[in-house]
């Protein structure tokens, strides 16, 4: 009879619910402790990884900045070298042209108005050029402050004419 009562208690609904609740609570508790353990390990690992990455970034920042600056300087110097080589070539070409007597003669005729013996030179005069030259020379012969006040007077007259 005692065995039958024991079997009844073992299979009763209240007993089964209590056992089921205890088992569920044990599973939940075990899974929570595992998650917490996993989280704490991941958090520590993540912190260590972040520390290592930050250390690497700090350690490499200055050399990388220097490298980039030096590369920029090298490119600037290469550009200057290319410009200098181009200028040198232009000067060599000019020197070679000046070695040619025909080029020298043409430049003398254009720039200095040179004429060979037996040639007749002509000068074309601009009638307005003489008056401009006289007014410019007159202004050059006077003191600077006289020119300044003349300019102010001209500006005043032109503003009152409008």
Short mmCIF file of N, CA and C in Angstrom, two decimals:
data_model
loop_
_atom_site.label_atom_id
_atom_site.label_comp_id
_atom_site.label_asym_id
_atom_site.label_seq_id
_atom_site.Cartn_x
_atom_site.Cartn_y
_atom_site.Cartn_z
N UNK A 1 0.80 -1.17 0.00
CA UNK A 1 0.00 0.00 0.00
C UNK A 1 0.86 1.25 0.00
N UNK A 2 1.92 1.18 0.66
CA UNK A 2 2.82 2.31 0.69
C UNK A 2 3.42 2.56 -0.69
N UNK A 3 3.63 1.46 -1.42
CA UNK A 3 4.19 1.61 -2.76
C UNK A 3 3.18 2.24 -3.69
N UNK A 4 1.89 1.88 -3.48
CA UNK A 4 0.86 2.45 -4.33
C UNK A 4 0.70 3.93 -4.07
N UNK A 5 0.81 4.32 -2.79
CA UNK A 5 0.71 5.74 -2.45
C UNK A 5 1.88 6.50 -3.04
N UNK A 6 3.05 5.85 -3.00
CA UNK A 6 4.24 6.48 -3.53
C UNK A 6 4.09 6.68 -5.04
N UNK A 7 3.54 5.65 -5.72
CA UNK A 7 3.35 5.76 -7.15
C UNK A 7 2.31 6.83 -7.48
N UNK A 8 1.26 6.95 -6.62
CA UNK A 8 0.25 7.97 -6.84
C UNK A 8 0.86 9.36 -6.71
N UNK A 9 1.68 9.53 -5.67
CA UNK A 9 2.31 10.83 -5.47
C UNK A 9 3.27 11.16 -6.62
N UNK A 10 3.94 10.12 -7.08
CA UNK A 10 4.91 10.33 -8.15
C UNK A 10 4.22 10.74 -9.45
N UNK A 11 3.05 10.26 -9.69
CA UNK A 11 2.36 10.56 -10.93
C UNK A 11 1.28 11.61 -10.76
N UNK A 12 1.22 12.23 -9.58
CA UNK A 12 0.18 13.25 -9.41
C UNK A 12 0.57 14.50 -10.17
N UNK A 13 -0.42 15.29 -10.52
CA UNK A 13 -0.21 16.48 -11.33
C UNK A 13 0.65 17.50 -10.61
N UNK A 14 0.41 17.69 -9.34
CA UNK A 14 1.18 18.67 -8.58
C UNK A 14 2.64 18.28 -8.53
N UNK A 15 2.89 16.99 -8.32
CA UNK A 15 4.27 16.53 -8.26
C UNK A 15 4.95 16.70 -9.62
N UNK A 16 4.22 16.31 -10.66
CA UNK A 16 4.81 16.44 -11.99
C UNK A 16 5.09 17.91 -12.34
N UNK A 17 4.20 18.80 -11.97
CA UNK A 17 4.42 20.23 -12.25
C UNK A 17 5.61 20.77 -11.46
N UNK A 18 5.72 20.35 -10.21
CA UNK A 18 6.84 20.79 -9.39
C UNK A 18 8.16 20.30 -9.98
N UNK A 19 8.22 19.03 -10.38
CA UNK A 19 9.44 18.49 -10.98
C UNK A 19 9.76 19.21 -12.30
N UNK A 20 8.71 19.41 -13.11
CA UNK A 20 8.90 20.11 -14.37
C UNK A 20 9.42 21.53 -14.15
N UNK A 21 8.89 22.25 -13.17
CA UNK A 21 9.34 23.60 -12.85
C UNK A 21 10.77 23.63 -12.37
N UNK A 22 11.13 22.62 -11.54
CA UNK A 22 12.51 22.56 -11.04
C UNK A 22 13.48 22.29 -12.18
N UNK A 23 13.10 21.37 -13.07
CA UNK A 23 13.98 21.05 -14.21
C UNK A 23 14.13 22.27 -15.13
N UNK A 24 13.01 22.93 -15.38
CA UNK A 24 13.06 24.12 -16.23
C UNK A 24 13.91 25.21 -15.60
N UNK A 25 13.72 25.42 -14.32
CA UNK A 25 14.51 26.43 -13.62
C UNK A 25 15.99 26.09 -13.68
N UNK A 26 16.31 24.80 -13.52
CA UNK A 26 17.72 24.39 -13.58
C UNK A 26 18.29 24.63 -14.97
N UNK A 27 17.50 24.32 -16.02
CA UNK A 27 17.98 24.56 -17.39
C UNK A 27 18.18 26.04 -17.65
N UNK A 28 17.23 26.85 -17.24
CA UNK A 28 17.33 28.30 -17.44
C UNK A 28 18.53 28.85 -16.69
N UNK A 29 18.73 28.40 -15.47
CA UNK A 29 19.85 28.87 -14.67
C UNK A 29 21.17 28.48 -15.32
N UNK A 30 21.25 27.22 -15.80
CA UNK A 30 22.48 26.77 -16.46
C UNK A 30 22.74 27.59 -17.73
N UNK A 31 21.71 27.85 -18.53
CA UNK A 31 21.91 28.60 -19.76
C UNK A 31 22.29 30.05 -19.46
N UNK A 32 21.71 30.61 -18.39
CA UNK A 32 22.07 31.98 -18.03
C UNK A 32 23.52 32.05 -17.57
N UNK A 33 23.95 31.12 -16.79
CA UNK A 33 25.35 31.15 -16.32
C UNK A 33 26.30 30.94 -17.50
N UNK A 34 25.90 30.07 -18.45
CA UNK A 34 26.76 29.89 -19.64
C UNK A 34 26.84 31.18 -20.45
N UNK A 35 25.68 31.84 -20.66
CA UNK A 35 25.67 33.09 -21.42
C UNK A 35 26.50 34.16 -20.71
N UNK A 36 26.34 34.25 -19.41
CA UNK A 36 27.12 35.24 -18.66
C UNK A 36 28.60 34.93 -18.75
N UNK A 37 28.94 33.66 -18.66
CA UNK A 37 30.35 33.28 -18.78
C UNK A 37 30.87 33.61 -20.17
N UNK A 38 30.05 33.31 -21.20
CA UNK A 38 30.45 33.62 -22.56
C UNK A 38 30.58 35.12 -22.76
N UNK A 39 29.62 35.89 -22.23
CA UNK A 39 29.67 37.34 -22.36
C UNK A 39 30.89 37.90 -21.67
N UNK A 40 31.18 37.45 -20.52
CA UNK A 40 32.34 37.99 -19.79
C UNK A 40 33.63 37.65 -20.53
N UNK A 41 33.70 36.43 -21.11
CA UNK A 41 34.89 36.08 -21.88
C UNK A 41 34.98 36.93 -23.13
N UNK A 42 33.87 37.11 -23.85
CA UNK A 42 33.89 37.93 -25.06
C UNK A 42 34.19 39.38 -24.73
N UNK A 43 33.68 39.86 -23.64
CA UNK A 43 33.93 41.24 -23.27
C UNK A 43 35.41 41.43 -22.96
N UNK A 44 36.01 40.51 -22.26
CA UNK A 44 37.44 40.60 -21.97
C UNK A 44 38.27 40.49 -23.24
N UNK A 45 37.88 39.55 -24.09
CA UNK A 45 38.60 39.40 -25.36
C UNK A 45 38.44 40.64 -26.23
N UNK A 46 37.23 41.15 -26.26
CA UNK A 46 36.99 42.34 -27.08
C UNK A 46 37.77 43.52 -26.55
N UNK A 47 37.84 43.65 -25.23
CA UNK A 47 38.61 44.75 -24.66
C UNK A 47 40.09 44.60 -24.98
N UNK A 48 40.60 43.40 -24.90
CA UNK A 48 42.00 43.15 -25.23
C UNK A 48 42.26 43.42 -26.71
N UNK A 49 41.35 42.98 -27.56
CA UNK A 49 41.50 43.22 -28.99
C UNK A 49 41.46 44.72 -29.30
N UNK A 50 40.54 45.43 -28.66
CA UNK A 50 40.46 46.87 -28.87
C UNK A 50 41.73 47.56 -28.40
N UNK A 51 42.28 47.11 -27.28
CA UNK A 51 43.52 47.69 -26.77
C UNK A 51 44.68 47.45 -27.72
N UNK A 52 44.75 46.25 -28.25
CA UNK A 52 45.83 45.93 -29.21
C UNK A 52 45.68 46.75 -30.47
N UNK A 53 44.45 46.86 -30.99
CA UNK A 53 44.23 47.65 -32.20
C UNK A 53 44.57 49.13 -31.99
N UNK A 54 44.16 49.67 -30.86
CA UNK A 54 44.48 51.07 -30.56
C UNK A 54 45.98 51.27 -30.45
N UNK A 55 46.65 50.32 -29.83
CA UNK A 55 48.12 50.42 -29.71
C UNK A 55 48.77 50.40 -31.08
N UNK A 56 48.29 49.52 -31.96
CA UNK A 56 48.85 49.47 -33.31
C UNK A 56 48.60 50.76 -34.07
N UNK A 57 47.41 51.29 -33.94
CA UNK A 57 47.08 52.54 -34.64
C UNK A 57 47.97 53.67 -34.15
N UNK A 58 48.12 53.77 -32.84
CA UNK A 58 48.97 54.83 -32.27
C UNK A 58 50.42 54.62 -32.69
N UNK A 59 50.87 53.37 -32.67
CA UNK A 59 52.27 53.09 -33.02
C UNK A 59 52.55 53.36 -34.49
N UNK A 60 51.57 53.14 -35.36
CA UNK A 60 51.79 53.30 -36.80
C UNK A 60 51.39 54.66 -37.34
N UNK A 61 50.69 55.45 -36.57
CA UNK A 61 50.18 56.73 -37.08
C UNK A 61 51.32 57.66 -37.50
N UNK A 62 52.30 57.86 -36.68
CA UNK A 62 53.39 58.80 -37.00
C UNK A 62 54.21 58.32 -38.20
N UNK A 63 54.65 57.06 -38.25
CA UNK A 63 55.41 56.63 -39.44
C UNK A 63 54.60 56.73 -40.73
N UNK A 64 53.32 56.43 -40.67
CA UNK A 64 52.50 56.52 -41.88
C UNK A 64 52.36 57.97 -42.31
N UNK A 65 52.19 58.87 -41.34
CA UNK A 65 52.08 60.29 -41.68
C UNK A 65 53.39 60.79 -42.30
N UNK A 66 54.51 60.37 -41.74
CA UNK A 66 55.81 60.75 -42.30
C UNK A 66 55.96 60.20 -43.72
N UNK A 67 55.55 58.96 -43.93
CA UNK A 67 55.65 58.35 -45.25
C UNK A 67 54.84 59.13 -46.27
N UNK A 68 53.62 59.47 -45.91
CA UNK A 68 52.76 60.22 -46.84
C UNK A 68 53.36 61.59 -47.13
N UNK A 69 53.88 62.26 -46.11
CA UNK A 69 54.49 63.58 -46.31
C UNK A 69 55.72 63.48 -47.21
N UNK A 70 56.52 62.45 -47.00
CA UNK A 70 57.72 62.28 -47.83
C UNK A 70 57.35 61.97 -49.27
N UNK A 71 56.31 61.17 -49.48
CA UNK A 71 55.87 60.88 -50.85
C UNK A 71 55.41 62.17 -51.54
N UNK A 72 54.72 63.02 -50.81
CA UNK A 72 54.28 64.29 -51.38
C UNK A 72 55.48 65.17 -51.73
N UNK A 73 56.49 65.19 -50.86
CA UNK A 73 57.71 65.96 -51.15
C UNK A 73 58.43 65.41 -52.38
N UNK A 74 58.48 64.10 -52.48
CA UNK A 74 59.15 63.49 -53.64
C UNK A 74 58.42 63.86 -54.92
N UNK A 75 57.10 63.80 -54.91
CA UNK A 75 56.34 64.17 -56.11
C UNK A 75 56.56 65.63 -56.47
N UNK A 76 56.61 66.51 -55.46
CA UNK A 76 56.86 67.93 -55.72
C UNK A 76 58.24 68.15 -56.33
N UNK A 77 59.25 67.46 -55.80
CA UNK A 77 60.60 67.60 -56.33
C UNK A 77 60.70 67.04 -57.75
N UNK A 78 59.99 65.94 -58.02
CA UNK A 78 59.99 65.39 -59.38
C UNK A 78 59.33 66.35 -60.35
N UNK A 79 58.26 67.03 -59.91
CA UNK A 79 57.61 68.02 -60.77
C UNK A 79 58.55 69.18 -61.05
N UNK A 80 59.25 69.65 -60.02
CA UNK A 80 60.21 70.75 -60.21
C UNK A 80 61.34 70.33 -61.14
N UNK A 81 61.79 69.09 -61.01
CA UNK A 81 62.85 68.60 -61.89
C UNK A 81 62.38 68.56 -63.34
N UNK A 82 61.15 68.11 -63.56
CA UNK A 82 60.61 68.07 -64.92
C UNK A 82 60.49 69.48 -65.49
N UNK A 83 60.07 70.45 -64.65
CA UNK A 83 59.98 71.84 -65.11
C UNK A 83 61.36 72.39 -65.45
N UNK A 84 62.34 72.07 -64.63
CA UNK A 84 63.70 72.55 -64.88
C UNK A 84 64.26 71.94 -66.17
N UNK A 85 63.99 70.68 -66.39
CA UNK A 85 64.46 70.03 -67.63
C UNK A 85 63.80 70.67 -68.85
N UNK A 86 62.51 70.96 -68.72
CA UNK A 86 61.81 71.60 -69.83
C UNK A 86 62.38 72.99 -70.11
N UNK A 87 62.65 73.74 -69.07
CA UNK A 87 63.23 75.08 -69.21
C UNK A 87 64.63 74.99 -69.83
N UNK A 88 65.40 73.99 -69.42
CA UNK A 88 66.74 73.80 -69.98
C UNK A 88 66.66 73.53 -71.48
N UNK A 89 65.72 72.70 -71.88
CA UNK A 89 65.54 72.42 -73.31
C UNK A 89 65.16 73.68 -74.08
N UNK A 90 64.28 74.50 -73.49
CA UNK A 90 63.90 75.75 -74.15
C UNK A 90 65.11 76.66 -74.32
N UNK A 91 65.94 76.75 -73.29
CA UNK A 91 67.13 77.60 -73.37
C UNK A 91 68.14 77.05 -74.38
N UNK A 92 68.27 75.74 -74.47
CA UNK A 92 69.17 75.15 -75.47
C UNK A 92 68.68 75.46 -76.88
N UNK A 93 67.36 75.38 -77.06
CA UNK A 93 66.80 75.72 -78.37
C UNK A 93 67.06 77.19 -78.71
N UNK A 94 66.87 78.06 -77.73
CA UNK A 94 67.12 79.49 -77.97
C UNK A 94 68.59 79.74 -78.29
N UNK A 95 69.47 79.06 -77.58
CA UNK A 95 70.91 79.22 -77.84
C UNK A 95 71.25 78.75 -79.25
N UNK A 96 70.66 77.65 -79.65
CA UNK A 96 70.92 77.14 -81.01
C UNK A 96 70.39 78.12 -82.05
N UNK A 97 69.24 78.73 -81.82
CA UNK A 97 68.70 79.73 -82.77
C UNK A 97 69.64 80.93 -82.86
N UNK A 98 70.18 81.39 -81.73
CA UNK A 98 71.05 82.56 -81.76
C UNK A 98 72.40 82.24 -82.41
N UNK A 99 72.73 80.98 -82.60
CA UNK A 99 73.96 80.61 -83.31
C UNK A 99 73.79 80.77 -84.82
N UNK A 100 72.56 80.86 -85.28
CA UNK A 100 72.26 80.99 -86.70
C UNK A 100 72.35 82.46 -87.10
N UNK A 101 73.23 82.84 -88.06
CA UNK A 101 73.38 84.24 -88.45
C UNK A 101 72.11 84.84 -89.06
N UNK A 102 71.33 84.05 -89.74
CA UNK A 102 70.10 84.57 -90.34
C UNK A 102 69.10 84.97 -89.24
N UNK A 103 69.03 84.20 -88.18
CA UNK A 103 68.13 84.52 -87.07
C UNK A 103 68.59 85.79 -86.36
N UNK A 104 69.90 85.92 -86.18
CA UNK A 104 70.44 87.12 -85.52
C UNK A 104 70.13 88.35 -86.37
N UNK A 105 70.30 88.25 -87.67
CA UNK A 105 70.03 89.39 -88.54
C UNK A 105 68.54 89.75 -88.49
N UNK A 106 67.66 88.74 -88.54
CA UNK A 106 66.23 89.02 -88.49
C UNK A 106 65.84 89.70 -87.17
N UNK A 107 66.41 89.24 -86.06
CA UNK A 107 66.11 89.85 -84.76
C UNK A 107 66.62 91.29 -84.72
N UNK A 108 67.79 91.55 -85.29
CA UNK A 108 68.34 92.91 -85.30
C UNK A 108 67.45 93.83 -86.14
N UNK A 109 66.95 93.35 -87.24
CA UNK A 109 66.07 94.17 -88.07
C UNK A 109 64.76 94.47 -87.33
N UNK A 110 64.18 93.45 -86.66
CA UNK A 110 62.89 93.66 -85.98
C UNK A 110 63.04 94.51 -84.72
N UNK A 111 64.03 94.20 -83.93
CA UNK A 111 64.13 94.85 -82.62
C UNK A 111 64.86 96.19 -82.69
N UNK A 112 65.93 96.25 -83.48
CA UNK A 112 66.77 97.45 -83.51
C UNK A 112 66.57 98.29 -84.77
N UNK A 113 65.70 97.83 -85.66
CA UNK A 113 65.45 98.52 -86.92
C UNK A 113 66.75 98.70 -87.71
N UNK A 114 67.57 97.70 -87.70
CA UNK A 114 68.85 97.73 -88.42
C UNK A 114 68.62 97.60 -89.93
N UNK A 115 69.48 98.30 -90.68
CA UNK A 115 69.41 98.24 -92.14
C UNK A 115 70.81 98.03 -92.67
N UNK A 116 70.89 97.27 -93.70
CA UNK A 116 72.18 97.03 -94.33
C UNK A 116 72.52 98.22 -95.23
N UNK A 117 73.79 98.40 -95.55
CA UNK A 117 74.16 99.51 -96.44
C UNK A 117 73.45 99.37 -97.80
N UNK A 118 72.91 100.47 -98.25
CA UNK A 118 72.21 100.50 -99.53
C UNK A 118 70.70 100.33 -99.36
N UNK A 119 70.22 99.93 -98.18
CA UNK A 119 68.78 99.80 -97.97
C UNK A 119 68.22 101.12 -97.48
N UNK A 120 66.96 101.35 -97.79
CA UNK A 120 66.30 102.57 -97.35
C UNK A 120 65.27 102.20 -96.29
N UNK A 121 65.34 102.86 -95.15
CA UNK A 121 64.40 102.58 -94.07
C UNK A 121 63.28 103.59 -94.07
N UNK A 122 62.10 103.18 -93.69
CA UNK A 122 60.94 104.06 -93.61
C UNK A 122 60.41 104.03 -92.19
N UNK A 123 59.98 105.19 -91.71
CA UNK A 123 59.36 105.30 -90.40
C UNK A 123 58.00 105.93 -90.58
N UNK A 124 56.98 105.25 -90.12
CA UNK A 124 55.61 105.75 -90.23
C UNK A 124 55.27 106.40 -88.91
N UNK A 125 54.84 107.66 -88.98
CA UNK A 125 54.53 108.41 -87.77
C UNK A 125 53.04 108.41 -87.52
N UNK A 126 52.70 108.30 -86.27
CA UNK A 126 51.30 108.39 -85.83
C UNK A 126 51.11 109.82 -85.34
N UNK A 127 50.18 110.58 -85.90
CA UNK A 127 50.04 111.98 -85.50
C UNK A 127 49.63 112.12 -84.04
N UNK A 128 48.87 111.19 -83.51
CA UNK A 128 48.45 111.28 -82.11
C UNK A 128 49.57 110.88 -81.15
N UNK A 129 50.53 110.13 -81.63
CA UNK A 129 51.60 109.66 -80.76
C UNK A 129 52.44 110.82 -80.25
N UNK A 130 52.67 111.82 -81.08
CA UNK A 130 53.48 112.97 -80.67
C UNK A 130 52.80 113.74 -79.54
N UNK A 131 51.51 113.96 -79.65
CA UNK A 131 50.82 114.69 -78.57
C UNK A 131 50.81 113.87 -77.29
N UNK A 132 50.64 112.57 -77.41
CA UNK A 132 50.68 111.72 -76.20
C UNK A 132 52.06 111.77 -75.57
N UNK A 133 53.09 111.74 -76.39
CA UNK A 133 54.44 111.75 -75.87
C UNK A 133 54.74 113.07 -75.16
N UNK A 134 54.25 114.19 -75.72
CA UNK A 134 54.48 115.49 -75.08
C UNK A 134 53.80 115.57 -73.72
N UNK A 135 52.57 115.11 -73.63
CA UNK A 135 51.88 115.19 -72.34
C UNK A 135 52.53 114.26 -71.33
N UNK A 136 53.02 113.11 -71.78
CA UNK A 136 53.70 112.20 -70.85
C UNK A 136 55.02 112.78 -70.38
N UNK A 137 55.76 113.40 -71.31
CA UNK A 137 57.03 113.99 -70.91
C UNK A 137 56.81 115.16 -69.98
N UNK A 138 55.80 115.95 -70.26
CA UNK A 138 55.50 117.09 -69.41
C UNK A 138 55.19 116.62 -68.00
N UNK A 139 54.46 115.54 -67.88
CA UNK A 139 54.13 115.01 -66.56
C UNK A 139 55.38 114.46 -65.88
N UNK A 140 56.32 113.94 -66.66
CA UNK A 140 57.53 113.38 -66.06
C UNK A 140 58.46 114.49 -65.58
N UNK A 141 58.39 115.66 -66.21
CA UNK A 141 59.29 116.75 -65.82
C UNK A 141 58.82 117.43 -64.53
N UNK A 142 57.57 117.27 -64.17
CA UNK A 142 57.05 117.95 -62.98
C UNK A 142 57.23 117.08 -61.73
N UNK A 143 57.06 117.70 -60.58
CA UNK A 143 57.16 116.98 -59.32
C UNK A 143 55.96 116.05 -59.18
N UNK A 144 56.09 115.00 -58.39
CA UNK A 144 55.04 113.98 -58.26
C UNK A 144 53.76 114.54 -57.65
N UNK A 145 53.93 115.48 -56.72
CA UNK A 145 52.73 115.99 -56.06
C UNK A 145 51.92 116.89 -56.99
N UNK A 146 52.59 117.53 -57.96
CA UNK A 146 51.86 118.34 -58.94
C UNK A 146 51.01 117.42 -59.81
N UNK A 147 51.59 116.30 -60.23
CA UNK A 147 50.84 115.32 -61.02
C UNK A 147 49.66 114.76 -60.23
N UNK A 148 49.87 114.55 -58.94
CA UNK A 148 48.81 114.02 -58.09
C UNK A 148 47.63 114.99 -58.04
N UNK A 149 47.93 116.27 -57.78
CA UNK A 149 46.85 117.25 -57.68
C UNK A 149 46.18 117.49 -59.04
N UNK A 150 46.94 117.40 -60.12
CA UNK A 150 46.33 117.51 -61.45
C UNK A 150 45.35 116.36 -61.69
N UNK A 151 45.73 115.18 -61.27
CA UNK A 151 44.83 114.03 -61.41
C UNK A 151 43.57 114.19 -60.60
N UNK A 152 43.70 114.74 -59.39
CA UNK A 152 42.51 114.97 -58.55
C UNK A 152 41.62 116.02 -59.20
N UNK A 153 42.23 117.08 -59.74
CA UNK A 153 41.45 118.12 -60.41
C UNK A 153 40.72 117.57 -61.63
N UNK A 154 41.38 116.70 -62.43
CA UNK A 154 40.74 116.12 -63.60
C UNK A 154 39.56 115.24 -63.19
N UNK A 155 39.75 114.49 -62.13
CA UNK A 155 38.67 113.61 -61.66
C UNK A 155 37.50 114.44 -61.15
N UNK A 156 37.82 115.57 -60.50
CA UNK A 156 36.76 116.43 -59.96
C UNK A 156 35.98 117.06 -61.12
N UNK A 157 36.71 117.50 -62.12
CA UNK A 157 36.04 118.13 -63.27
C UNK A 157 35.16 117.13 -64.01
N UNK A 158 35.62 115.91 -64.16
CA UNK A 158 34.83 114.92 -64.89
C UNK A 158 33.60 114.50 -64.09
N UNK A 159 33.68 114.50 -62.75
CA UNK A 159 32.51 114.13 -61.96
C UNK A 159 31.49 115.27 -61.93
N UNK A 160 31.92 116.52 -61.99
CA UNK A 160 30.96 117.63 -62.01
C UNK A 160 30.35 117.78 -63.40
N UNK A 161 31.04 117.35 -64.47
CA UNK A 161 30.49 117.41 -65.83
C UNK A 161 29.33 116.46 -66.00
N UNK A 162 29.34 115.35 -65.28
CA UNK A 162 28.27 114.34 -65.40
C UNK A 162 27.06 114.86 -64.74
#
